[in-house]
Short mmCIF file of C-alpha atoms (C1' of nucleotides) in Angstrom, two decimals:
data_model
loop_
_atom_site.label_atom_id
_atom_site.label_comp_id
_atom_site.label_asym_id
_atom_site.label_seq_id
_atom_site.Cartn_x
_atom_site.Cartn_y
_atom_site.Cartn_z
CA MET A 1 -48.61 73.82 84.57
CA LYS A 2 -45.01 73.79 85.81
CA THR A 3 -45.54 75.43 89.13
CA SER A 4 -43.00 75.17 91.57
CA ASP A 5 -44.46 71.96 92.57
CA TRP A 6 -45.54 70.43 89.43
CA LYS A 7 -43.21 67.33 90.32
CA GLN A 8 -45.19 66.45 93.44
CA GLU A 9 -48.74 66.84 91.48
CA PHE A 10 -47.43 64.67 88.55
CA ARG A 11 -46.15 62.06 91.17
CA GLU A 12 -49.43 62.00 92.86
CA ALA A 13 -51.33 61.86 89.46
CA LEU A 14 -49.48 59.08 88.24
CA THR A 15 -49.17 56.75 91.39
CA GLY A 16 -52.66 57.65 92.34
CA TRP A 17 -53.78 56.50 88.68
CA TYR A 18 -51.63 53.54 89.12
CA ARG A 19 -53.03 52.27 92.42
CA GLU A 20 -56.48 52.58 91.06
CA GLU A 21 -56.25 51.19 87.49
CA LYS A 22 -53.57 48.68 87.52
CA ARG A 23 -54.01 45.69 85.77
CA ASP A 24 -54.33 42.52 87.92
CA LEU A 25 -51.06 40.58 87.01
CA PRO A 26 -49.83 37.51 89.02
CA TRP A 27 -46.74 39.06 90.32
CA ARG A 28 -48.30 41.98 91.83
CA HIS A 29 -49.90 39.72 94.21
CA THR A 30 -46.72 39.03 96.00
CA ARG A 31 -43.95 40.66 97.91
CA ASN A 32 -41.55 37.87 97.45
CA PRO A 33 -38.47 39.88 96.23
CA TYR A 34 -37.00 36.19 94.74
CA HIS A 35 -40.38 36.00 92.83
CA ILE A 36 -40.37 39.69 91.63
CA TRP A 37 -36.96 38.92 90.45
CA ILE A 38 -38.12 36.10 88.56
CA SER A 39 -41.03 38.22 86.93
CA GLU A 40 -38.95 40.88 85.74
CA VAL A 41 -36.13 38.56 84.09
CA MET A 42 -39.06 36.67 82.30
CA LEU A 43 -40.44 39.96 81.10
CA GLN A 44 -37.08 41.26 79.36
CA GLN A 45 -38.20 41.90 75.81
CA THR A 46 -40.96 39.65 76.54
CA ARG A 47 -45.01 40.58 76.28
CA VAL A 48 -46.97 40.16 79.74
CA ASP A 49 -49.45 37.50 78.13
CA THR A 50 -46.58 35.52 77.32
CA VAL A 51 -45.23 35.37 80.77
CA ILE A 52 -47.72 34.88 82.63
CA PRO A 53 -48.31 31.06 82.40
CA TYR A 54 -44.38 30.52 82.83
CA TYR A 55 -44.11 32.76 85.74
CA ALA A 56 -47.10 30.41 87.47
CA ARG A 57 -45.37 27.25 86.45
CA PHE A 58 -42.13 28.50 87.51
CA THR A 59 -42.57 29.96 90.79
CA GLU A 60 -44.75 26.61 91.75
CA ARG A 61 -41.62 24.13 90.75
CA PHE A 62 -39.08 26.60 91.94
CA SER A 63 -40.80 28.08 94.84
CA ASP A 64 -38.07 29.56 96.86
CA MET A 65 -34.28 30.43 95.95
CA LYS A 66 -32.76 27.26 97.18
CA GLU A 67 -35.01 25.17 94.66
CA LEU A 68 -33.84 27.04 91.66
CA ALA A 69 -30.17 27.42 93.11
CA TYR A 70 -29.92 23.47 93.05
CA ALA A 71 -32.12 22.32 90.24
CA PRO A 72 -30.97 20.08 87.32
CA GLU A 73 -30.35 22.46 84.55
CA GLU A 74 -31.97 20.33 82.36
CA GLU A 75 -35.07 20.79 84.21
CA LEU A 76 -34.63 24.52 84.38
CA MET A 77 -34.28 24.78 80.68
CA LYS A 78 -37.66 22.70 80.17
CA MET A 79 -39.22 25.05 82.34
CA TRP A 80 -38.21 27.99 80.41
CA GLU A 81 -38.73 26.21 76.91
CA GLY A 82 -40.50 28.50 74.39
CA LEU A 83 -39.72 31.80 76.43
CA GLY A 84 -36.53 32.66 74.17
CA TYR A 85 -33.25 34.72 75.03
CA TYR A 86 -32.33 31.17 77.01
CA SER A 87 -29.37 32.64 78.51
CA ARG A 88 -31.69 34.58 80.76
CA ALA A 89 -32.54 31.31 82.46
CA ARG A 90 -29.05 30.09 82.93
CA ASN A 91 -27.68 33.42 84.43
CA LEU A 92 -30.84 33.57 86.54
CA GLN A 93 -29.89 30.32 88.03
CA SER A 94 -26.46 31.09 88.79
CA SER A 95 -27.23 34.64 90.20
CA VAL A 96 -29.89 32.80 92.68
CA ARG A 97 -27.58 30.37 93.66
CA GLU A 98 -24.83 33.15 94.34
CA ALA A 99 -27.11 35.21 96.26
CA TYR A 100 -28.53 32.48 98.22
CA GLU A 101 -25.16 31.27 99.12
CA THR A 102 -23.60 34.85 99.65
CA TYR A 103 -26.78 36.82 101.21
CA GLY A 104 -29.15 33.81 101.84
CA GLU A 105 -31.71 36.02 100.31
CA VAL A 106 -32.10 38.77 97.68
CA PRO A 107 -30.13 41.55 98.57
CA ALA A 108 -31.64 44.71 99.66
CA ASP A 109 -28.69 46.72 98.21
CA PRO A 110 -28.62 47.92 94.62
CA GLU A 111 -24.77 47.79 94.25
CA LYS A 112 -24.94 43.75 95.51
CA PHE A 113 -28.13 43.08 93.52
CA GLY A 114 -26.70 44.76 90.34
CA LYS A 115 -23.52 43.02 90.20
CA LEU A 116 -25.23 39.55 89.42
CA LYS A 117 -25.00 38.31 86.12
CA GLY A 118 -28.13 38.77 84.15
CA VAL A 119 -29.21 41.84 86.17
CA GLY A 120 -28.64 44.93 84.39
CA PRO A 121 -29.55 48.69 85.07
CA TYR A 122 -33.25 48.21 84.49
CA THR A 123 -33.81 44.82 86.51
CA GLU A 124 -31.63 46.31 89.27
CA GLY A 125 -34.10 49.32 89.71
CA ALA A 126 -37.28 47.17 89.53
CA VAL A 127 -36.44 44.62 91.88
CA MET A 128 -35.08 47.25 94.39
CA SER A 129 -37.78 49.48 94.26
CA ILE A 130 -40.74 46.58 93.92
CA ALA A 131 -39.63 44.63 96.34
CA TYR A 132 -37.74 46.92 98.82
CA GLY A 133 -39.21 50.19 98.00
CA ILE A 134 -35.78 51.50 97.28
CA PRO A 135 -35.96 54.76 95.15
CA ALA A 136 -34.17 53.21 92.24
CA PRO A 137 -34.50 54.22 88.39
CA ALA A 138 -36.29 51.49 86.40
CA VAL A 139 -36.08 52.47 83.06
CA ASP A 140 -36.87 50.36 80.27
CA GLY A 141 -38.92 51.11 76.66
CA ASN A 142 -41.94 52.24 78.09
CA VAL A 143 -40.27 54.72 80.55
CA MET A 144 -38.11 56.10 77.62
CA ARG A 145 -41.26 56.69 75.37
CA VAL A 146 -43.16 58.11 78.21
CA LEU A 147 -40.61 60.40 79.56
CA SER A 148 -39.53 61.61 75.97
CA ARG A 149 -43.22 62.94 75.32
CA ILE A 150 -43.80 64.48 78.78
CA LEU A 151 -40.47 66.15 78.74
CA LEU A 152 -40.07 66.64 74.99
CA ILE A 153 -36.55 64.68 75.30
CA GLU A 154 -35.43 64.41 71.55
CA GLU A 155 -32.32 62.14 72.01
CA ASP A 156 -32.35 58.76 70.32
CA ILE A 157 -33.79 56.21 72.35
CA ALA A 158 -31.84 53.57 70.40
CA LYS A 159 -28.60 54.72 71.77
CA PRO A 160 -27.29 52.97 74.78
CA LYS A 161 -26.24 56.24 76.29
CA THR A 162 -29.50 58.02 76.22
CA ARG A 163 -30.88 55.53 78.79
CA ARG A 164 -28.71 57.42 81.51
CA LEU A 165 -30.29 60.52 80.57
CA PHE A 166 -33.81 59.22 81.65
CA GLU A 167 -32.38 57.85 84.51
CA GLU A 168 -31.34 61.25 85.89
CA ALA A 169 -34.78 62.15 84.99
CA VAL A 170 -36.56 59.59 86.71
CA MET A 171 -34.40 60.33 90.17
CA GLU A 172 -35.69 63.97 89.71
CA LEU A 173 -39.45 62.98 89.72
CA ILE A 174 -39.52 59.73 91.37
CA ASP A 175 -42.16 59.35 94.45
CA ARG A 176 -39.69 58.54 97.49
CA GLU A 177 -42.78 57.45 99.60
CA ASP A 178 -43.90 54.98 97.13
CA PRO A 179 -40.98 54.12 94.26
CA SER A 180 -42.62 50.67 93.50
CA SER A 181 -46.14 52.50 92.29
CA PHE A 182 -43.99 55.05 90.76
CA ASN A 183 -41.83 52.94 88.40
CA GLN A 184 -44.73 50.70 87.71
CA GLY A 185 -47.09 53.18 86.91
CA MET A 186 -44.59 54.69 84.38
CA MET A 187 -44.33 51.46 82.66
CA GLU A 188 -48.28 50.60 83.11
CA LEU A 189 -48.89 53.99 81.49
CA GLY A 190 -46.59 53.16 78.72
CA ALA A 191 -48.05 49.75 78.26
CA VAL A 192 -51.91 50.88 78.27
CA ILE A 193 -52.19 54.51 77.44
CA CYS A 194 -48.71 56.23 76.13
CA THR A 195 -48.41 53.43 73.38
CA PRO A 196 -46.04 53.75 70.45
CA ARG A 197 -48.66 54.39 67.88
CA ARG A 198 -51.85 56.30 68.54
CA PRO A 199 -51.47 57.03 72.40
CA LYS A 200 -54.64 57.46 74.33
CA CYS A 201 -53.68 60.86 75.55
CA LEU A 202 -57.71 61.67 76.44
CA LEU A 203 -57.41 59.02 78.77
CA CYS A 204 -53.81 59.83 80.18
CA PRO A 205 -54.02 60.86 84.18
CA VAL A 206 -50.81 62.68 83.35
CA ARG A 207 -51.66 64.80 80.05
CA ASP A 208 -51.88 68.16 81.59
CA PHE A 209 -47.92 67.46 82.41
CA CYS A 210 -47.06 66.59 79.03
CA GLY A 211 -45.11 68.69 76.66
CA ALA A 212 -45.62 66.27 73.49
CA TYR A 213 -49.44 66.37 74.18
CA HIS A 214 -49.43 70.37 74.43
CA GLU A 215 -47.67 70.57 71.25
CA GLY A 216 -49.67 67.85 69.23
CA ARG A 217 -46.39 65.97 68.96
CA GLU A 218 -47.21 62.70 70.88
CA GLU A 219 -46.81 60.76 67.63
CA GLU A 220 -43.48 62.20 66.96
CA LEU A 221 -41.63 61.12 70.22
CA PRO A 222 -39.89 59.43 71.10
CA VAL A 223 -36.87 59.71 68.52
CA LYS A 224 -35.73 55.91 67.64
CA SER A 225 -33.18 55.25 64.86
CA LYS A 226 -34.02 52.28 62.84
CA LYS A 227 -32.10 48.98 63.07
CA LYS A 228 -31.02 47.40 59.81
CA LYS A 229 -33.09 44.35 58.67
CA GLN A 230 -31.78 40.98 59.46
CA GLN A 231 -30.02 38.98 56.89
CA SER A 232 -31.49 35.38 55.63
CA PHE A 233 -30.13 32.34 56.07
CA PRO A 234 -31.33 29.04 54.24
CA GLN A 235 -31.48 25.81 56.79
CA THR A 236 -32.36 22.43 55.23
CA VAL A 237 -33.29 19.79 57.75
CA ILE A 238 -33.03 16.18 56.77
CA ALA A 239 -35.04 14.13 59.35
CA LEU A 240 -33.84 10.60 59.57
CA ARG A 241 -35.66 7.68 60.96
CA ASP A 242 -34.24 4.24 61.55
CA PRO A 243 -35.99 0.93 61.01
CA GLU A 244 -36.91 0.98 64.62
CA GLY A 245 -38.55 4.23 64.34
CA ARG A 246 -36.16 6.31 66.13
CA TRP A 247 -34.90 9.97 65.15
CA LEU A 248 -31.39 11.35 64.86
CA MET A 249 -31.03 14.34 66.94
CA GLU A 250 -28.25 17.19 67.33
CA GLN A 251 -27.55 19.26 70.06
CA ARG A 252 -26.65 22.68 69.26
CA PRO A 253 -23.30 23.91 70.66
CA GLU A 254 -23.25 25.54 74.22
CA GLU A 255 -22.78 28.84 72.98
CA GLY A 256 -24.39 31.10 70.85
CA LEU A 257 -28.15 30.79 69.03
CA LEU A 258 -30.05 28.47 70.57
CA ALA A 259 -27.46 27.16 72.87
CA GLY A 260 -27.31 23.60 73.92
CA MET A 261 -30.88 23.07 72.13
CA TRP A 262 -31.40 19.97 70.05
CA GLN A 263 -32.70 20.10 66.42
CA PHE A 264 -33.10 17.58 63.55
CA PRO A 265 -29.82 17.13 61.72
CA THR A 266 -29.50 20.61 59.83
CA ALA A 267 -27.19 22.06 57.18
CA GLU A 268 -26.77 25.81 56.17
CA THR A 269 -27.33 25.34 52.43
CA ALA A 270 -30.51 25.55 50.47
CA ASP A 271 -29.64 22.73 48.11
CA PRO A 272 -31.34 19.25 49.58
CA GLU A 273 -28.64 17.14 47.70
CA GLU A 274 -25.53 19.04 49.66
CA ALA A 275 -27.60 18.77 52.99
CA VAL A 276 -27.75 15.02 52.58
CA ARG A 277 -24.11 14.99 51.81
CA ILE A 278 -22.93 17.29 54.66
CA ILE A 279 -25.30 15.39 57.27
CA SER A 280 -24.48 11.69 55.97
CA GLY A 281 -20.96 12.49 56.14
CA ARG A 282 -21.49 13.96 59.55
CA HIS A 283 -22.89 10.91 61.10
CA ARG A 284 -21.37 8.49 58.57
CA LEU A 285 -24.55 6.87 57.43
CA THR A 286 -26.63 6.14 54.41
CA VAL A 287 -29.78 8.29 53.56
CA GLY A 288 -32.91 6.82 51.79
CA PRO A 289 -34.83 8.76 49.24
CA ILE A 290 -35.73 12.38 50.75
CA GLU A 291 -39.45 13.61 51.01
CA GLU A 292 -40.33 17.40 51.57
CA ALA A 293 -42.21 17.72 54.90
CA VAL A 294 -42.56 21.40 55.32
CA ARG A 295 -41.23 24.72 54.47
CA PHE A 296 -41.22 27.86 56.57
CA ARG A 297 -39.32 31.02 57.44
CA HIS A 298 -38.19 31.80 61.22
CA VAL A 299 -37.48 35.34 62.52
CA PHE A 300 -35.03 35.97 65.29
CA THR A 301 -34.08 39.25 66.31
CA HIS A 302 -31.08 39.50 64.15
CA ARG A 303 -31.32 37.05 61.53
CA ILE A 304 -34.06 35.12 59.59
CA TRP A 305 -34.01 31.09 58.83
CA GLU A 306 -35.15 30.03 55.62
CA VAL A 307 -36.27 26.56 56.75
CA THR A 308 -37.01 23.30 54.37
CA ALA A 309 -37.34 20.09 55.96
CA TYR A 310 -37.30 16.77 54.60
CA ALA A 311 -37.80 13.18 55.87
CA ALA A 312 -35.80 10.17 54.94
CA SER A 313 -34.97 6.56 56.36
CA VAL A 314 -32.06 5.09 57.10
CA PRO A 315 -31.12 1.27 56.84
CA ASP A 316 -29.04 1.73 59.95
CA ARG A 317 -27.63 4.20 62.47
CA GLY A 318 -24.33 4.60 61.09
CA THR A 319 -21.79 6.32 63.42
CA PRO A 320 -23.37 9.53 65.54
CA ALA A 321 -21.15 12.36 66.07
CA ASP A 322 -20.98 13.77 69.19
CA ARG A 323 -23.56 15.84 70.78
CA SER A 324 -26.17 13.72 69.02
CA GLY A 325 -28.07 10.64 69.38
CA TRP A 326 -31.47 8.51 68.35
CA PHE A 327 -34.62 9.17 70.06
CA ARG A 328 -38.38 7.79 70.05
CA PRO A 329 -40.89 10.59 69.57
CA GLU A 330 -41.99 10.23 73.29
CA GLU A 331 -38.55 10.68 74.26
CA PHE A 332 -38.59 14.18 72.59
CA ASP A 333 -40.19 15.75 75.59
CA MET A 334 -36.85 15.15 77.51
CA LEU A 335 -34.90 17.41 74.96
CA THR A 336 -35.45 21.19 75.16
CA LEU A 337 -36.81 22.02 71.53
CA PRO A 338 -36.67 25.67 70.13
CA ASN A 339 -39.45 26.53 68.01
CA PRO A 340 -38.14 25.91 64.73
CA THR A 341 -37.87 22.36 65.63
CA LYS A 342 -41.35 22.03 67.24
CA LYS A 343 -42.35 23.36 63.85
CA VAL A 344 -40.47 20.59 61.91
CA ARG A 345 -41.74 18.12 64.65
CA ALA A 346 -45.49 18.83 64.18
CA ALA A 347 -44.97 18.69 60.41
CA LEU A 348 -43.85 14.97 60.69
CA GLY A 349 -46.94 14.62 62.94
CA LEU A 350 -44.46 13.30 65.84
"C1'" DA B 1 -20.85 51.04 69.95
"C1'" DA B 2 -23.04 47.93 67.87
"C1'" DG B 3 -23.86 43.09 67.29
"C1'" DC B 4 -25.88 38.96 69.33
"C1'" DC B 5 -29.67 36.57 71.89
"C1'" DG B 6 -36.08 34.32 70.65
"C1'" DT B 7 -40.48 34.55 70.43
"C1'" DG B 8 -45.25 35.89 69.31
"C1'" DG B 9 -48.46 40.17 68.71
"C1'" DT B 10 -49.68 43.96 65.77
"C1'" DG B 11 -51.09 47.60 62.26
"C1'" DT C 1 -46.28 40.75 54.13
"C1'" DC C 2 -43.42 42.99 56.85
"C1'" DA C 3 -41.50 46.24 60.04
"C1'" DC C 4 -41.81 47.17 64.37
"C1'" DC C 5 -42.06 46.21 68.89
"C1'" DA C 6 -42.07 44.04 74.05
"C1'" DA C 7 -41.00 45.27 81.76
"C1'" DG C 8 -32.79 44.17 78.47
"C1'" DG C 9 -28.41 42.38 79.24
"C1'" DC C 10 -23.96 40.67 77.47
"C1'" DT C 11 -19.73 41.18 74.86
#
DNA sequence: AAGCCGTGGTG
DNA sequence: TCACCAAGGCT
């Protein structure tokens, strides 16, 4: 099938299939570069079904660049709550502000756009091609999987440098008449046909061009080295209630895991007695008898929390440490709570 | 380069 | 249950 113009035939097969069969997704109804930017950031390492409601709320509340650029960070984080990878939101806001103040719009120049915080090689190519029709590579996990099968590329896609190889391949193949449909077609193909396991080759619009299909090796590619498994950490939560029904909450550090988010007092130990000592010392207060409320495991990308949560009463509020305070359950909604904290809150019936 | 950074779905 | 993984980027 690799005739002199197989690349052109491949392009037409892919983009034709995409234009006919693409899923109806909210961000495919707009050509607003800013909205497309938002969608691409939300979609980083995040499933389509998860993103849809967030995208709808976010583009309604922050409908143009100016709205987001000068929104209170507190409100921004509430809109992002539950999506994960919270630095995405902070980088997006600061970059939207920078773009708005510098260019007054999303720059239609890959060099300029790609310099913005939170805009990496993938997002740069995706927004430039989808919003402006610029032929730039948008290589994500889908594209590496699809191309490794079609072109029989055996480099380890877990290695950072491998992405550049695929970017070069995309630039050889991309449809310069419609880079948007080409890039989105590659990703759509990876999402619905050329899946990691049991790819649906019989439904594939480009199987005639696929080396792996011809050799029956579609399940062997791509080559991807294993990541080592996460380490577990004990987390003992002591939820403390004062006589007026307020609960003590702590704000996490501004950097690192769950940066700036709020949680019930927590100590990194499996021993509840030790946790009580740590937390009562931290806030200079006296803790009554503790009662177990819930026990669960929370899995992050790179670590696991083994959480055990207890509730206890305190006779008075002591001297709260910095970055902490007492809140009524109705007031929790003002705080940005990560999922583990939401699980504890639910177990306490708050 | 390799570790950090969330969450939810899946087989 | 558990490993994998999903439209990655930063350091």
